[in-house]
Short mmCIF file of C-alpha atoms in Angstrom, two decimals:
data_model
loop_
_atom_site.label_atom_id
_atom_site.label_comp_id
_atom_site.label_asym_id
_atom_site.label_seq_id
_atom_site.Cartn_x
_atom_site.Cartn_y
_atom_site.Cartn_z
CA UNK A 1 -66.96 49.90 203.25
CA UNK A 2 -63.41 49.00 204.23
CA UNK A 3 -61.55 46.27 202.38
CA UNK A 4 -60.45 43.15 204.29
CA UNK A 5 -57.15 43.82 206.05
CA UNK A 6 -54.15 41.65 205.17
CA UNK A 7 -51.50 43.80 206.85
CA UNK A 8 -51.10 46.62 209.35
CA UNK A 9 -48.33 49.09 208.52
CA UNK A 10 -47.28 51.17 211.52
CA UNK A 11 -45.30 54.33 211.79
CA UNK A 12 -42.93 54.00 214.74
CA UNK A 13 -42.67 57.25 216.72
CA UNK A 14 -45.76 58.25 218.66
CA UNK A 15 -47.85 55.37 217.32
CA UNK A 16 -45.79 52.70 219.05
CA UNK A 17 -44.09 54.65 221.84
CA UNK A 18 -45.16 57.34 224.24
CA UNK A 19 -43.90 60.57 222.71
CA UNK A 20 -41.07 62.65 224.11
CA UNK A 21 -43.76 65.23 224.95
CA UNK A 22 -45.54 62.72 227.19
CA UNK A 23 -42.39 61.78 229.09
CA UNK A 24 -40.92 65.18 229.96
CA UNK A 25 -41.04 64.23 233.64
CA UNK A 26 -38.90 61.14 233.01
CA UNK A 27 -36.50 63.08 230.80
CA UNK A 28 -36.06 65.82 233.37
CA UNK A 29 -35.38 63.29 236.10
CA UNK A 30 -32.84 61.30 234.10
CA UNK A 31 -31.02 64.39 232.82
CA UNK A 32 -31.02 66.17 236.18
CA UNK A 33 -33.28 69.01 235.09
CA UNK A 34 -35.72 70.74 237.40
CA UNK A 35 -39.35 69.62 237.02
CA UNK A 36 -41.12 71.72 234.41
CA UNK A 37 -37.91 72.71 232.64
CA UNK A 38 -39.06 71.34 229.29
CA UNK A 39 -41.94 73.51 228.12
CA UNK A 40 -42.39 72.44 224.49
CA UNK A 41 -45.38 70.15 224.21
CA UNK A 42 -45.99 69.70 220.48
CA UNK A 43 -49.49 68.35 219.78
CA UNK A 44 -50.40 68.53 223.46
CA UNK A 45 -50.08 72.33 223.51
CA UNK A 46 -49.54 73.49 219.91
CA UNK A 47 -50.40 77.13 220.61
CA UNK A 48 -47.34 77.43 222.84
CA UNK A 49 -44.96 75.48 220.60
CA UNK A 50 -44.22 77.70 217.62
CA UNK A 51 -41.64 75.31 216.25
CA UNK A 52 -44.26 72.55 216.19
CA UNK A 53 -46.64 74.88 214.36
CA UNK A 54 -43.92 75.53 211.77
CA UNK A 55 -43.47 71.80 211.26
CA UNK A 56 -47.18 71.22 210.85
CA UNK A 57 -47.28 74.03 208.29
CA UNK A 58 -44.55 72.32 206.29
CA UNK A 59 -42.03 75.11 206.94
CA UNK A 60 -39.57 72.70 208.57
CA UNK A 61 -39.26 68.91 208.58
CA UNK A 62 -39.82 66.62 211.55
CA UNK A 63 -36.08 65.97 211.59
CA UNK A 64 -35.42 69.70 211.81
CA UNK A 65 -37.89 70.04 214.68
CA UNK A 66 -36.18 67.35 216.72
CA UNK A 67 -32.74 68.55 215.74
CA UNK A 68 -33.56 71.93 217.26
CA UNK A 69 -34.98 70.38 220.44
CA UNK A 70 -31.95 68.11 220.75
CA UNK A 71 -29.59 71.08 220.50
CA UNK A 72 -31.60 73.07 223.04
CA UNK A 73 -31.53 70.33 225.66
CA UNK A 74 -27.88 69.49 225.00
CA UNK A 75 -26.94 73.13 225.56
CA UNK A 76 -28.95 73.23 228.76
CA UNK A 77 -27.11 70.28 230.32
CA UNK A 78 -23.75 70.79 228.64
CA UNK A 79 -23.93 67.61 226.55
CA UNK A 80 -22.08 67.02 223.30
CA UNK A 81 -24.93 65.45 221.33
CA UNK A 82 -24.55 65.12 217.58
CA UNK A 83 -28.02 63.84 216.65
CA UNK A 84 -31.50 63.02 217.92
CA UNK A 85 -30.55 59.46 218.86
CA UNK A 86 -28.07 60.83 221.41
CA UNK A 87 -30.94 62.69 223.09
CA UNK A 88 -33.24 59.66 223.01
CA UNK A 89 -30.57 57.31 224.38
CA UNK A 90 -29.81 59.69 227.24
CA UNK A 91 -33.46 60.25 228.08
CA UNK A 92 -34.97 56.80 227.67
CA UNK A 93 -32.45 54.35 226.22
CA UNK A 94 -31.86 52.33 229.38
CA UNK A 95 -35.38 50.87 229.52
CA UNK A 96 -37.25 51.43 226.25
CA UNK A 97 -39.91 48.86 227.16
CA UNK A 98 -41.33 51.41 229.61
CA UNK A 99 -42.31 53.77 226.80
CA UNK A 100 -44.03 51.24 224.51
CA UNK A 101 -47.78 51.76 224.38
CA UNK A 102 -49.56 48.76 226.01
CA UNK A 103 -52.44 48.96 223.51
CA UNK A 104 -49.94 48.55 220.68
CA UNK A 105 -48.63 45.30 222.16
CA UNK A 106 -52.18 43.99 222.54
CA UNK A 107 -53.01 44.91 218.94
CA UNK A 108 -50.02 43.17 217.38
CA UNK A 109 -50.60 40.05 219.50
CA UNK A 110 -54.19 39.84 218.23
CA UNK A 111 -53.12 40.61 214.67
CA UNK A 112 -50.48 37.88 214.75
CA UNK A 113 -53.03 35.37 216.02
CA UNK A 114 -55.49 36.45 213.33
CA UNK A 115 -52.92 36.03 210.57
CA UNK A 116 -52.68 39.73 209.82
CA UNK A 117 -49.17 40.64 208.74
CA UNK A 118 -47.18 43.43 210.35
CA UNK A 119 -44.84 46.07 208.96
CA UNK A 120 -43.17 49.29 210.11
CA UNK A 121 -42.67 52.27 207.81
CA UNK A 122 -40.60 54.92 209.58
CA UNK A 123 -38.81 58.05 208.47
CA UNK A 124 -36.21 57.91 211.21
CA UNK A 125 -36.33 54.77 213.36
CA UNK A 126 -32.60 54.23 213.82
CA UNK A 127 -31.76 57.90 213.27
CA UNK A 128 -33.85 58.93 216.27
CA UNK A 129 -33.52 55.87 218.49
CA UNK A 130 -30.17 54.35 217.52
CA UNK A 131 -29.62 50.96 215.90
CA UNK A 132 -29.12 49.16 219.23
CA UNK A 133 -32.59 50.28 220.34
CA UNK A 134 -34.16 47.49 218.28
CA UNK A 135 -32.30 44.82 220.25
CA UNK A 136 -34.25 45.84 223.36
CA UNK A 137 -37.65 45.40 221.68
CA UNK A 138 -38.54 41.70 221.40
CA UNK A 139 -41.91 42.43 219.78
CA UNK A 140 -40.10 43.35 216.55
CA UNK A 141 -39.78 39.64 215.81
CA UNK A 142 -43.43 39.75 214.71
CA UNK A 143 -42.70 42.34 212.00
CA UNK A 144 -41.70 40.83 208.68
CA UNK A 145 -40.98 44.19 207.03
CA UNK A 146 -39.23 47.20 208.59
CA UNK A 147 -38.65 50.11 206.22
CA UNK A 148 -36.50 52.83 207.75
CA UNK A 149 -35.66 55.97 205.79
CA UNK A 150 -32.54 56.30 207.92
CA UNK A 151 -31.15 53.94 205.29
CA UNK A 152 -33.50 54.12 202.29
CA UNK A 153 -33.35 57.97 202.26
CA UNK A 154 -36.92 58.04 200.91
CA UNK A 155 -39.18 59.78 203.42
CA UNK A 156 -42.95 59.73 203.76
CA UNK A 157 -45.02 61.26 202.22
CA UNK A 158 -43.01 60.43 199.09
CA UNK A 159 -45.11 57.74 197.35
CA UNK A 160 -41.98 55.63 196.81
CA UNK A 161 -41.70 55.06 200.57
CA UNK A 162 -45.12 53.39 200.75
CA UNK A 163 -44.70 51.57 197.46
CA UNK A 164 -41.39 50.04 198.53
CA UNK A 165 -42.97 48.71 201.73
CA UNK A 166 -45.90 47.29 199.76
CA UNK A 167 -43.52 45.67 197.29
CA UNK A 168 -41.81 43.80 200.13
CA UNK A 169 -45.17 42.70 201.52
CA UNK A 170 -46.32 41.76 197.99
CA UNK A 171 -49.69 43.31 198.72
CA UNK A 172 -51.85 45.91 197.01
CA UNK A 173 -52.49 49.22 198.80
CA UNK A 174 -56.14 48.41 199.42
CA UNK A 175 -55.18 45.28 201.37
CA UNK A 176 -53.28 47.24 204.00
CA UNK A 177 -53.99 49.76 206.74
CA UNK A 178 -51.39 52.43 207.40
CA UNK A 179 -51.29 54.06 210.86
CA UNK A 180 -49.39 57.31 211.41
CA UNK A 181 -49.65 60.37 213.68
CA UNK A 182 -48.73 62.95 211.01
CA UNK A 183 -51.48 64.16 208.69
CA UNK A 184 -49.16 64.72 205.75
CA UNK A 185 -48.01 61.09 205.94
CA UNK A 186 -51.62 59.93 206.10
CA UNK A 187 -52.45 62.01 203.03
CA UNK A 188 -49.46 60.57 201.19
CA UNK A 189 -50.70 57.06 201.98
CA UNK A 190 -54.21 57.88 200.80
CA UNK A 191 -52.81 59.23 197.55
CA UNK A 192 -51.55 55.78 196.58
CA UNK A 193 -54.68 53.94 197.75
CA UNK A 194 -53.75 52.73 201.23
CA UNK A 195 -56.45 52.46 203.84
CA UNK A 196 -55.45 54.76 206.70
CA UNK A 197 -55.97 55.63 210.35
CA UNK A 198 -54.70 58.94 211.66
CA UNK A 199 -53.30 58.22 215.11
CA UNK A 200 -54.05 60.94 217.69
CA UNK A 201 -51.21 60.84 220.24
CA UNK A 202 -53.37 62.88 222.62
CA UNK A 203 -55.99 60.09 222.55
CA UNK A 204 -54.04 56.84 222.01
CA UNK A 205 -56.73 54.54 223.42
CA UNK A 206 -59.32 55.96 221.03
CA UNK A 207 -56.93 55.57 218.10
CA UNK A 208 -56.19 51.95 218.93
CA UNK A 209 -59.89 51.22 219.27
CA UNK A 210 -60.18 52.44 215.68
CA UNK A 211 -57.41 50.07 214.61
CA UNK A 212 -59.15 47.15 216.31
CA UNK A 213 -62.46 47.94 214.65
CA UNK A 214 -60.87 48.53 211.24
CA UNK A 215 -58.97 45.22 211.32
CA UNK A 216 -61.80 43.33 213.05
CA UNK A 217 -59.58 42.30 215.99
#
């Protein structure tokens, strides 16, 4: 039986936004690429994305995966990008609200009404999206804790990442539900006693139904 939920702790990335894999058509249009130019599909077609397979196997980090993809696309269009946030800003920075998952917004509205506290625990929020990205997301006002390893330098699944977030919330692990789309981060959360939901980016509606049921929203 699940413990009562006092807080929801969200990864950012694919849990809150539509992934870069899901928006290849928008990226290609904005960057002037021919439709179908971007073939890497990550979890949507893992068999044909060897780099994704390497990341899932722990051979490279998520940052290394996106660093490689950023360099590939920059070379294709002749851009001088230094980091992932340059890619994200070019592809989707003008209107980030368009990539936020509607079910996420519904969940946090219900959670706020129900008195369930909200936090974000991300490995690369500002690193990937850029610091000014937050200013375009008014829903962040509902989050009392935002832990971003861009600054803390402590990445999930290191137990210190979760523990630091819990310390700020002043809650025990069993009082919180952690939602992430990477299995290794879910396992890290379980290891310190957090309740967890593995978010399937290929089935976001199903995953958010699980969040609703778990938190009784």
